[in-house]
Short mmCIF file of N, CA and C in Angstrom, two decimals:
data_model
loop_
_atom_site.label_atom_id
_atom_site.label_comp_id
_atom_site.label_asym_id
_atom_site.label_seq_id
_atom_site.Cartn_x
_atom_site.Cartn_y
_atom_site.Cartn_z
N UNK A 1 0.81 -1.17 0.00
CA UNK A 1 0.00 0.00 0.00
C UNK A 1 0.86 1.24 0.00
N UNK A 2 0.34 2.16 -0.77
CA UNK A 2 1.03 3.44 -0.80
C UNK A 2 0.63 4.25 0.40
N UNK A 3 1.51 4.97 0.85
CA UNK A 3 1.22 5.80 1.99
C UNK A 3 0.83 7.18 1.47
N UNK A 4 -0.34 7.61 1.88
CA UNK A 4 -0.83 8.92 1.45
C UNK A 4 -0.20 9.99 2.32
N UNK A 5 -0.11 11.13 1.70
CA UNK A 5 0.37 12.27 2.45
C UNK A 5 -0.80 12.80 3.26
N UNK A 6 -0.85 12.63 4.54
CA UNK A 6 -1.96 12.97 5.40
C UNK A 6 -1.55 14.13 6.29
N UNK A 7 -2.43 15.12 6.33
CA UNK A 7 -2.24 16.27 7.21
C UNK A 7 -3.33 16.22 8.27
N UNK A 8 -3.13 16.84 9.35
CA UNK A 8 -4.12 16.85 10.42
C UNK A 8 -4.55 18.29 10.68
N UNK A 9 -5.81 18.38 11.10
CA UNK A 9 -6.39 19.69 11.43
C UNK A 9 -6.94 19.55 12.84
N UNK A 10 -6.71 20.56 13.63
CA UNK A 10 -7.22 20.54 14.99
C UNK A 10 -8.42 21.48 15.03
N UNK A 11 -9.47 20.98 15.68
CA UNK A 11 -10.69 21.79 15.83
C UNK A 11 -11.36 21.40 17.12
N UNK A 12 -12.28 22.23 17.62
CA UNK A 12 -12.90 21.97 18.93
C UNK A 12 -13.79 20.73 18.91
N UNK A 13 -14.04 20.17 20.09
CA UNK A 13 -14.83 18.94 20.23
C UNK A 13 -16.29 19.16 19.84
N UNK A 14 -16.84 20.37 20.11
CA UNK A 14 -18.23 20.65 19.72
C UNK A 14 -18.39 20.61 18.20
N UNK A 15 -17.38 21.10 17.47
CA UNK A 15 -17.40 21.07 16.01
C UNK A 15 -17.29 19.64 15.52
N UNK A 16 -16.52 18.80 16.27
CA UNK A 16 -16.40 17.38 15.91
C UNK A 16 -17.75 16.69 16.02
N UNK A 17 -18.56 17.05 17.01
CA UNK A 17 -19.89 16.45 17.16
C UNK A 17 -20.77 16.85 15.97
N UNK A 18 -20.68 18.10 15.56
CA UNK A 18 -21.47 18.55 14.40
C UNK A 18 -21.01 17.84 13.13
N UNK A 19 -19.67 17.67 12.99
CA UNK A 19 -19.12 16.99 11.82
C UNK A 19 -19.56 15.53 11.80
N UNK A 20 -19.57 14.87 12.97
CA UNK A 20 -20.05 13.48 13.07
C UNK A 20 -21.51 13.38 12.62
N UNK A 21 -22.31 14.31 13.09
CA UNK A 21 -23.75 14.28 12.78
C UNK A 21 -23.99 14.45 11.27
N UNK A 22 -23.30 15.41 10.67
CA UNK A 22 -23.46 15.65 9.22
C UNK A 22 -22.96 14.44 8.43
N UNK A 23 -21.82 13.90 8.82
CA UNK A 23 -21.26 12.74 8.12
C UNK A 23 -22.21 11.55 8.23
N UNK A 24 -22.79 11.34 9.38
CA UNK A 24 -23.71 10.24 9.59
C UNK A 24 -24.96 10.41 8.70
N UNK A 25 -25.50 11.64 8.66
CA UNK A 25 -26.69 11.90 7.85
C UNK A 25 -26.40 11.68 6.37
N UNK A 26 -25.22 12.03 5.90
CA UNK A 26 -24.87 11.87 4.48
C UNK A 26 -24.29 10.50 4.17
N UNK A 27 -24.02 9.72 5.19
CA UNK A 27 -23.48 8.38 4.99
C UNK A 27 -22.02 8.40 4.54
N UNK A 28 -21.28 9.36 5.01
CA UNK A 28 -19.87 9.49 4.66
C UNK A 28 -19.03 9.45 5.93
N UNK A 29 -17.73 9.16 5.72
CA UNK A 29 -16.82 9.26 6.86
C UNK A 29 -16.48 10.72 7.03
N UNK A 30 -15.91 11.07 8.20
CA UNK A 30 -15.56 12.46 8.46
C UNK A 30 -14.55 12.93 7.42
N UNK A 31 -13.60 12.07 7.09
CA UNK A 31 -12.58 12.41 6.11
C UNK A 31 -13.21 12.66 4.74
N UNK A 32 -14.13 11.76 4.29
CA UNK A 32 -14.77 11.91 2.98
C UNK A 32 -15.63 13.17 2.94
N UNK A 33 -16.30 13.47 4.07
CA UNK A 33 -17.11 14.68 4.15
C UNK A 33 -16.23 15.92 4.04
N UNK A 34 -15.09 15.90 4.70
CA UNK A 34 -14.18 17.04 4.64
C UNK A 34 -13.69 17.24 3.20
N UNK A 35 -13.37 16.16 2.52
CA UNK A 35 -12.89 16.24 1.13
C UNK A 35 -13.98 16.84 0.24
N UNK A 36 -15.21 16.39 0.44
CA UNK A 36 -16.34 16.90 -0.37
C UNK A 36 -16.56 18.39 -0.11
N UNK A 37 -16.43 18.81 1.15
CA UNK A 37 -16.63 20.23 1.48
C UNK A 37 -15.57 21.08 0.79
N UNK A 38 -14.34 20.63 0.83
CA UNK A 38 -13.25 21.38 0.21
C UNK A 38 -13.49 21.47 -1.29
N UNK A 39 -13.86 20.35 -1.93
CA UNK A 39 -14.14 20.34 -3.38
C UNK A 39 -15.31 21.29 -3.71
N UNK A 40 -16.33 21.26 -2.89
CA UNK A 40 -17.51 22.13 -3.12
C UNK A 40 -17.10 23.60 -3.09
N UNK A 41 -16.41 24.02 -2.08
CA UNK A 41 -16.01 25.42 -1.97
C UNK A 41 -15.02 25.81 -3.06
N UNK A 42 -14.18 24.83 -3.47
CA UNK A 42 -13.19 25.11 -4.50
C UNK A 42 -13.89 25.34 -5.86
N UNK A 43 -14.84 24.45 -6.20
CA UNK A 43 -15.53 24.54 -7.49
C UNK A 43 -16.47 25.73 -7.56
N UNK A 44 -17.26 25.97 -6.55
CA UNK A 44 -18.27 27.03 -6.58
C UNK A 44 -17.68 28.38 -6.28
N UNK A 45 -16.49 28.40 -5.78
CA UNK A 45 -15.81 29.64 -5.41
C UNK A 45 -16.63 30.45 -4.41
N UNK A 46 -17.37 29.76 -3.59
CA UNK A 46 -18.15 30.41 -2.55
C UNK A 46 -17.29 30.65 -1.34
N UNK A 47 -17.61 31.74 -0.68
CA UNK A 47 -16.90 32.08 0.55
C UNK A 47 -17.65 31.43 1.70
N UNK A 48 -17.03 30.48 2.41
CA UNK A 48 -17.74 29.80 3.50
C UNK A 48 -18.10 30.73 4.65
N UNK A 49 -17.48 31.89 4.75
CA UNK A 49 -17.82 32.82 5.82
C UNK A 49 -19.02 33.68 5.44
N UNK A 50 -19.38 33.69 4.14
CA UNK A 50 -20.53 34.48 3.67
C UNK A 50 -21.79 33.65 3.82
N UNK A 51 -22.53 33.90 4.88
CA UNK A 51 -23.75 33.13 5.15
C UNK A 51 -24.86 33.50 4.17
N UNK A 52 -24.90 34.74 3.68
CA UNK A 52 -25.98 35.18 2.83
C UNK A 52 -25.89 34.59 1.43
N UNK A 53 -24.76 34.14 1.00
CA UNK A 53 -24.56 33.45 -0.26
C UNK A 53 -25.06 34.27 -1.45
N UNK A 54 -24.23 35.21 -1.88
CA UNK A 54 -24.60 36.09 -2.99
C UNK A 54 -24.86 35.34 -4.29
N UNK A 55 -24.15 34.26 -4.53
CA UNK A 55 -24.39 33.49 -5.75
C UNK A 55 -25.80 32.91 -5.76
N UNK A 56 -26.22 32.43 -4.61
CA UNK A 56 -27.57 31.89 -4.51
C UNK A 56 -28.60 33.00 -4.72
N UNK A 57 -28.31 34.16 -4.13
CA UNK A 57 -29.21 35.30 -4.34
C UNK A 57 -29.27 35.67 -5.82
N UNK A 58 -28.10 35.70 -6.46
CA UNK A 58 -28.07 36.03 -7.89
C UNK A 58 -28.85 35.00 -8.71
N UNK A 59 -28.72 33.76 -8.33
CA UNK A 59 -29.45 32.69 -9.02
C UNK A 59 -30.96 32.88 -8.85
N UNK A 60 -31.36 33.18 -7.62
CA UNK A 60 -32.79 33.43 -7.38
C UNK A 60 -33.27 34.66 -8.14
N UNK A 61 -32.46 35.71 -8.15
CA UNK A 61 -32.83 36.94 -8.84
C UNK A 61 -32.98 36.67 -10.34
N UNK A 62 -32.05 35.88 -10.89
CA UNK A 62 -32.13 35.55 -12.32
C UNK A 62 -33.40 34.76 -12.61
N UNK A 63 -33.69 33.78 -11.77
CA UNK A 63 -34.92 32.99 -11.94
C UNK A 63 -36.15 33.89 -11.82
N UNK A 64 -36.09 34.79 -10.84
CA UNK A 64 -37.22 35.70 -10.64
C UNK A 64 -37.42 36.58 -11.87
N UNK A 65 -36.32 37.09 -12.42
CA UNK A 65 -36.42 37.91 -13.64
C UNK A 65 -36.97 37.10 -14.80
N UNK A 66 -36.56 35.85 -14.91
CA UNK A 66 -37.06 34.97 -15.97
C UNK A 66 -38.56 34.77 -15.82
N UNK A 67 -39.02 34.46 -14.61
CA UNK A 67 -40.44 34.27 -14.37
C UNK A 67 -41.23 35.56 -14.64
N UNK A 68 -40.65 36.67 -14.17
CA UNK A 68 -41.32 37.95 -14.36
C UNK A 68 -41.46 38.28 -15.84
N UNK A 69 -40.39 38.07 -16.60
CA UNK A 69 -40.47 38.35 -18.04
C UNK A 69 -41.44 37.40 -18.73
N UNK A 70 -41.49 36.15 -18.29
CA UNK A 70 -42.46 35.19 -18.85
C UNK A 70 -43.89 35.66 -18.58
N UNK A 71 -44.14 36.09 -17.35
CA UNK A 71 -45.48 36.57 -16.98
C UNK A 71 -45.84 37.81 -17.77
N UNK A 72 -44.90 38.73 -17.94
CA UNK A 72 -45.17 39.94 -18.73
C UNK A 72 -45.45 39.59 -20.18
N UNK A 73 -44.70 38.63 -20.72
CA UNK A 73 -44.95 38.19 -22.10
C UNK A 73 -46.35 37.60 -22.22
N UNK A 74 -46.71 36.74 -21.28
CA UNK A 74 -48.04 36.14 -21.29
C UNK A 74 -49.12 37.21 -21.16
N UNK A 75 -48.84 38.20 -20.33
CA UNK A 75 -49.79 39.30 -20.15
C UNK A 75 -50.00 40.03 -21.47
N UNK A 76 -48.89 40.31 -22.18
CA UNK A 76 -48.98 41.02 -23.46
C UNK A 76 -49.68 40.16 -24.51
N UNK A 77 -49.35 38.86 -24.53
CA UNK A 77 -49.89 37.99 -25.57
C UNK A 77 -51.32 37.53 -25.31
N UNK A 78 -51.63 37.27 -24.04
CA UNK A 78 -52.93 36.66 -23.73
C UNK A 78 -53.85 37.54 -22.90
N UNK A 79 -53.37 37.99 -21.77
CA UNK A 79 -54.27 38.64 -20.82
C UNK A 79 -54.80 39.98 -21.33
N UNK A 80 -53.93 40.84 -21.85
CA UNK A 80 -54.38 42.15 -22.31
C UNK A 80 -55.35 42.02 -23.49
N UNK A 81 -55.02 41.20 -24.52
CA UNK A 81 -56.00 41.03 -25.61
C UNK A 81 -57.33 40.44 -25.14
N UNK A 82 -57.26 39.49 -24.17
CA UNK A 82 -58.50 38.92 -23.66
C UNK A 82 -59.32 39.97 -22.93
N UNK A 83 -58.65 40.78 -22.12
CA UNK A 83 -59.37 41.83 -21.39
C UNK A 83 -59.98 42.84 -22.36
N UNK A 84 -59.22 43.22 -23.38
CA UNK A 84 -59.75 44.16 -24.38
C UNK A 84 -60.95 43.56 -25.10
N UNK A 85 -60.85 42.28 -25.47
CA UNK A 85 -61.96 41.61 -26.15
C UNK A 85 -63.18 41.53 -25.24
N UNK A 86 -62.96 41.23 -23.96
CA UNK A 86 -64.09 41.17 -23.02
C UNK A 86 -64.71 42.54 -22.82
N UNK A 87 -63.86 43.59 -22.71
CA UNK A 87 -64.39 44.94 -22.57
C UNK A 87 -65.22 45.33 -23.79
N UNK A 88 -64.72 44.98 -24.97
CA UNK A 88 -65.46 45.28 -26.21
C UNK A 88 -66.78 44.50 -26.24
N UNK A 89 -66.73 43.23 -25.84
CA UNK A 89 -67.94 42.41 -25.81
C UNK A 89 -68.96 43.00 -24.83
N UNK A 90 -68.49 43.41 -23.66
CA UNK A 90 -69.39 44.00 -22.66
C UNK A 90 -70.00 45.29 -23.19
N UNK A 91 -69.18 46.10 -23.85
CA UNK A 91 -69.68 47.34 -24.44
C UNK A 91 -70.73 47.05 -25.50
N UNK A 92 -70.45 46.05 -26.35
CA UNK A 92 -71.43 45.67 -27.38
C UNK A 92 -72.72 45.16 -26.76
N UNK A 93 -72.60 44.37 -25.70
CA UNK A 93 -73.79 43.86 -25.02
C UNK A 93 -74.62 45.01 -24.45
N UNK A 94 -73.92 46.02 -23.87
CA UNK A 94 -74.64 47.18 -23.34
C UNK A 94 -75.36 47.92 -24.46
N UNK A 95 -74.69 48.08 -25.61
CA UNK A 95 -75.31 48.75 -26.76
C UNK A 95 -76.54 47.97 -27.24
N UNK A 96 -76.41 46.64 -27.29
CA UNK A 96 -77.53 45.80 -27.73
C UNK A 96 -78.70 45.94 -26.77
N UNK A 97 -78.41 45.88 -25.48
CA UNK A 97 -79.48 46.00 -24.47
C UNK A 97 -80.14 47.39 -24.57
N UNK A 98 -79.31 48.43 -24.73
CA UNK A 98 -79.84 49.79 -24.85
C UNK A 98 -80.72 49.90 -26.09
N UNK A 99 -80.24 49.42 -27.22
CA UNK A 99 -81.02 49.48 -28.46
C UNK A 99 -82.31 48.67 -28.32
N UNK A 100 -82.20 47.47 -27.74
CA UNK A 100 -83.37 46.62 -27.55
C UNK A 100 -84.39 47.31 -26.67
N UNK A 101 -83.92 47.90 -25.55
CA UNK A 101 -84.84 48.60 -24.64
C UNK A 101 -85.52 49.77 -25.35
N UNK A 102 -84.75 50.53 -26.13
CA UNK A 102 -85.34 51.66 -26.85
C UNK A 102 -86.40 51.18 -27.83
N UNK A 103 -86.09 50.11 -28.57
CA UNK A 103 -87.03 49.58 -29.55
C UNK A 103 -88.28 49.02 -28.86
N UNK A 104 -88.08 48.27 -27.80
CA UNK A 104 -89.21 47.66 -27.11
C UNK A 104 -90.09 48.74 -26.47
N UNK A 105 -89.46 49.71 -25.82
CA UNK A 105 -90.23 50.78 -25.19
C UNK A 105 -90.99 51.57 -26.25
N UNK A 106 -90.31 51.87 -27.36
CA UNK A 106 -90.99 52.60 -28.45
C UNK A 106 -92.15 51.79 -29.03
N UNK A 107 -91.91 50.52 -29.26
CA UNK A 107 -92.97 49.66 -29.80
C UNK A 107 -94.13 49.54 -28.81
N UNK A 108 -93.81 49.42 -27.53
CA UNK A 108 -94.87 49.32 -26.52
C UNK A 108 -95.70 50.60 -26.47
N UNK A 109 -95.05 51.76 -26.57
CA UNK A 109 -95.78 53.02 -26.56
C UNK A 109 -96.70 53.11 -27.78
N UNK A 110 -96.19 52.72 -28.95
CA UNK A 110 -96.99 52.75 -30.17
C UNK A 110 -98.18 51.80 -30.05
N UNK A 111 -97.94 50.61 -29.54
CA UNK A 111 -99.02 49.63 -29.37
C UNK A 111 -100.06 50.16 -28.39
N UNK A 112 -99.62 50.74 -27.29
CA UNK A 112 -100.54 51.28 -26.29
C UNK A 112 -101.37 52.41 -26.90
N UNK A 113 -100.73 53.30 -27.65
CA UNK A 113 -101.44 54.41 -28.30
C UNK A 113 -102.48 53.87 -29.28
N UNK A 114 -102.09 52.88 -30.08
CA UNK A 114 -103.02 52.29 -31.05
C UNK A 114 -104.19 51.60 -30.34
N UNK A 115 -103.90 50.94 -29.23
CA UNK A 115 -104.98 50.29 -28.47
C UNK A 115 -105.95 51.32 -27.91
N UNK A 116 -105.42 52.43 -27.41
CA UNK A 116 -106.29 53.47 -26.87
C UNK A 116 -107.15 54.07 -27.96
N UNK A 117 -106.55 54.32 -29.13
CA UNK A 117 -107.33 54.86 -30.26
C UNK A 117 -108.40 53.86 -30.68
N UNK A 118 -108.02 52.60 -30.76
CA UNK A 118 -108.97 51.57 -31.15
C UNK A 118 -110.10 51.47 -30.12
N UNK A 119 -109.78 51.57 -28.85
CA UNK A 119 -110.78 51.51 -27.79
C UNK A 119 -111.77 52.68 -27.91
N UNK A 120 -111.23 53.90 -28.14
CA UNK A 120 -112.13 55.06 -28.26
C UNK A 120 -113.02 54.93 -29.49
N UNK A 121 -112.49 54.44 -30.61
CA UNK A 121 -113.30 54.25 -31.81
C UNK A 121 -114.36 53.17 -31.59
N UNK A 122 -113.99 52.15 -30.85
CA UNK A 122 -114.95 51.10 -30.53
C UNK A 122 -116.10 51.65 -29.69
N UNK A 123 -115.78 52.50 -28.70
CA UNK A 123 -116.82 53.12 -27.88
C UNK A 123 -117.74 53.99 -28.74
N UNK A 124 -117.15 54.77 -29.66
CA UNK A 124 -117.96 55.60 -30.56
C UNK A 124 -118.87 54.74 -31.43
N UNK A 125 -118.32 53.64 -31.93
CA UNK A 125 -119.11 52.72 -32.77
C UNK A 125 -120.26 52.12 -31.97
N UNK A 126 -119.99 51.75 -30.72
CA UNK A 126 -121.05 51.19 -29.88
C UNK A 126 -122.16 52.21 -29.64
N UNK A 127 -121.78 53.48 -29.39
CA UNK A 127 -122.78 54.54 -29.19
C UNK A 127 -123.60 54.73 -30.45
N UNK A 128 -122.93 54.76 -31.59
CA UNK A 128 -123.62 54.95 -32.87
C UNK A 128 -124.56 53.78 -33.15
N UNK A 129 -124.09 52.58 -32.88
CA UNK A 129 -124.93 51.40 -33.09
C UNK A 129 -126.15 51.43 -32.18
N UNK A 130 -125.95 51.87 -30.93
CA UNK A 130 -127.08 51.96 -30.01
C UNK A 130 -128.10 52.98 -30.54
N UNK A 131 -127.60 54.13 -31.08
CA UNK A 131 -128.51 55.13 -31.65
C UNK A 131 -129.25 54.57 -32.86
N UNK A 132 -128.53 53.82 -33.70
CA UNK A 132 -129.16 53.24 -34.90
C UNK A 132 -130.25 52.26 -34.48
N UNK A 133 -129.92 51.40 -33.52
CA UNK A 133 -130.92 50.42 -33.06
C UNK A 133 -132.12 51.13 -32.45
N UNK A 134 -131.83 52.13 -31.62
CA UNK A 134 -132.91 52.90 -31.00
C UNK A 134 -133.73 53.62 -32.06
N UNK A 135 -133.04 54.22 -33.04
CA UNK A 135 -133.73 54.91 -34.14
C UNK A 135 -134.54 53.95 -34.98
N UNK A 136 -134.03 52.77 -35.17
CA UNK A 136 -134.74 51.76 -35.96
C UNK A 136 -136.05 51.39 -35.27
N UNK A 137 -135.95 51.19 -33.94
CA UNK A 137 -137.16 50.84 -33.19
C UNK A 137 -138.19 51.97 -33.24
N UNK A 138 -137.74 53.22 -33.11
CA UNK A 138 -138.65 54.37 -33.19
C UNK A 138 -139.26 54.47 -34.58
N UNK A 139 -138.41 54.23 -35.59
CA UNK A 139 -138.89 54.27 -36.97
C UNK A 139 -139.96 53.22 -37.22
N UNK A 140 -139.71 52.01 -36.71
CA UNK A 140 -140.72 50.95 -36.85
C UNK A 140 -142.03 51.35 -36.18
N UNK A 141 -141.89 51.88 -34.95
CA UNK A 141 -143.10 52.26 -34.20
C UNK A 141 -143.87 53.36 -34.94
N UNK A 142 -143.15 54.39 -35.45
CA UNK A 142 -143.82 55.47 -36.20
C UNK A 142 -144.43 54.95 -37.50
N UNK A 143 -143.72 54.06 -38.16
CA UNK A 143 -144.26 53.51 -39.42
C UNK A 143 -145.53 52.71 -39.16
N UNK A 144 -145.53 51.95 -38.07
CA UNK A 144 -146.74 51.17 -37.73
C UNK A 144 -147.89 52.11 -37.43
N UNK A 145 -147.63 53.22 -36.73
CA UNK A 145 -148.67 54.21 -36.45
C UNK A 145 -149.24 54.80 -37.74
N UNK A 146 -148.35 55.17 -38.66
CA UNK A 146 -148.78 55.74 -39.95
C UNK A 146 -149.57 54.71 -40.73
N UNK A 147 -149.10 53.48 -40.75
CA UNK A 147 -149.78 52.42 -41.51
C UNK A 147 -151.16 52.14 -40.92
N UNK A 148 -151.24 52.10 -39.59
CA UNK A 148 -152.54 51.86 -38.95
C UNK A 148 -153.50 53.01 -39.22
N UNK A 149 -152.98 54.25 -39.17
CA UNK A 149 -153.84 55.41 -39.47
C UNK A 149 -154.31 55.36 -40.91
N UNK A 150 -153.44 54.99 -41.82
CA UNK A 150 -153.79 54.89 -43.24
C UNK A 150 -154.89 53.85 -43.43
N UNK A 151 -154.69 52.67 -42.83
CA UNK A 151 -155.68 51.59 -42.98
C UNK A 151 -157.02 52.04 -42.41
N UNK A 152 -157.02 52.67 -41.25
CA UNK A 152 -158.25 53.12 -40.62
C UNK A 152 -158.95 54.16 -41.48
N UNK A 153 -158.22 55.17 -41.94
CA UNK A 153 -158.81 56.23 -42.77
C UNK A 153 -159.33 55.69 -44.09
N UNK A 154 -158.65 54.75 -44.68
CA UNK A 154 -159.09 54.19 -45.96
C UNK A 154 -160.37 53.41 -45.77
N UNK A 155 -160.46 52.72 -44.68
CA UNK A 155 -161.67 51.97 -44.39
C UNK A 155 -162.84 52.92 -44.20
N UNK A 156 -162.59 54.06 -43.61
CA UNK A 156 -163.66 55.02 -43.34
C UNK A 156 -164.11 55.72 -44.63
N UNK A 157 -163.24 55.87 -45.59
CA UNK A 157 -163.59 56.59 -46.81
C UNK A 157 -164.57 55.79 -47.67
N UNK A 158 -164.44 54.56 -47.67
CA UNK A 158 -165.32 53.77 -48.52
C UNK A 158 -164.70 53.58 -49.89
N UNK A 159 -165.47 53.06 -50.81
CA UNK A 159 -164.91 52.69 -52.10
C UNK A 159 -165.12 53.75 -53.18
N UNK A 160 -166.03 54.76 -52.99
CA UNK A 160 -166.34 55.67 -54.09
C UNK A 160 -165.61 57.01 -54.02
N UNK A 161 -164.93 57.30 -53.05
CA UNK A 161 -164.29 58.61 -52.92
C UNK A 161 -162.84 58.51 -53.39
N UNK A 162 -162.60 58.57 -54.65
CA UNK A 162 -161.26 58.37 -55.21
C UNK A 162 -160.36 59.58 -54.97
N UNK A 163 -160.96 60.79 -55.04
CA UNK A 163 -160.14 61.97 -54.83
C UNK A 163 -159.65 62.00 -53.37
N UNK A 164 -160.42 61.68 -52.45
CA UNK A 164 -160.02 61.66 -51.05
C UNK A 164 -159.04 60.52 -50.79
N UNK A 165 -159.20 59.42 -51.52
CA UNK A 165 -158.24 58.31 -51.39
C UNK A 165 -156.88 58.74 -51.91
N UNK A 166 -156.87 59.48 -52.97
CA UNK A 166 -155.60 59.98 -53.53
C UNK A 166 -154.94 60.94 -52.53
N UNK A 167 -155.71 61.78 -51.91
CA UNK A 167 -155.19 62.71 -50.92
C UNK A 167 -154.63 61.94 -49.71
N UNK A 168 -155.34 60.90 -49.33
CA UNK A 168 -154.89 60.07 -48.21
C UNK A 168 -153.57 59.38 -48.54
N UNK A 169 -153.49 58.82 -49.73
CA UNK A 169 -152.24 58.15 -50.17
C UNK A 169 -151.09 59.16 -50.19
N UNK A 170 -151.37 60.35 -50.72
CA UNK A 170 -150.33 61.40 -50.79
C UNK A 170 -149.92 61.82 -49.39
N UNK A 171 -150.85 61.95 -48.50
CA UNK A 171 -150.57 62.34 -47.12
C UNK A 171 -149.70 61.28 -46.42
N UNK A 172 -150.01 60.00 -46.62
CA UNK A 172 -149.25 58.90 -46.01
C UNK A 172 -147.85 58.87 -46.59
N UNK A 173 -147.70 59.10 -47.88
CA UNK A 173 -146.36 59.13 -48.51
C UNK A 173 -145.50 60.24 -47.90
N UNK A 174 -146.10 61.40 -47.67
CA UNK A 174 -145.36 62.51 -47.05
C UNK A 174 -144.93 62.14 -45.64
N UNK A 175 -145.84 61.50 -44.89
CA UNK A 175 -145.50 61.11 -43.52
C UNK A 175 -144.36 60.09 -43.49
N UNK A 176 -144.40 59.11 -44.42
CA UNK A 176 -143.34 58.08 -44.50
C UNK A 176 -142.03 58.75 -44.92
N UNK A 177 -142.09 59.70 -45.86
CA UNK A 177 -140.88 60.40 -46.31
C UNK A 177 -140.27 61.23 -45.17
N UNK A 178 -141.09 61.76 -44.26
CA UNK A 178 -140.62 62.55 -43.15
C UNK A 178 -140.01 61.71 -42.01
N UNK A 179 -140.19 60.40 -42.09
CA UNK A 179 -139.61 59.55 -41.04
C UNK A 179 -138.15 59.66 -41.13
#
């Protein structure tokens, strides 16, 4: 066996307990853990005394900028056009509802006006019809009176008085014409 060049490091016993615990959790010997730690700090060029780890912060900041730019791109490509389209659709819907309401209200007013006119004309027609029916009944009654008077007077005249019969006929015609 070759003999390795081995150096020793002295450190406090409390640090040895922490080193034991970390080595046990990672399944490494203390020596292998120490080698890995040295390699890690050597490759990453991290300062072990810098607890805030600026490289990690820079990595997070870069990721954050990437996510932010992705979200802004999506906003420009998708969200803003969708919002504009929805706003336009809502505006169009409002215009349609407004136009519909104006048309319906206008049509309803026209229909109501026409119904009122029709109702008043119907009432006038009913009054006129009542007068016609009433007038018809009066006309019938007057005509029957004239006819009865004619029949009675003709019976009284007898058969030989032609001039008086002519006068009676003429008188009855005038009365019927005056109805």
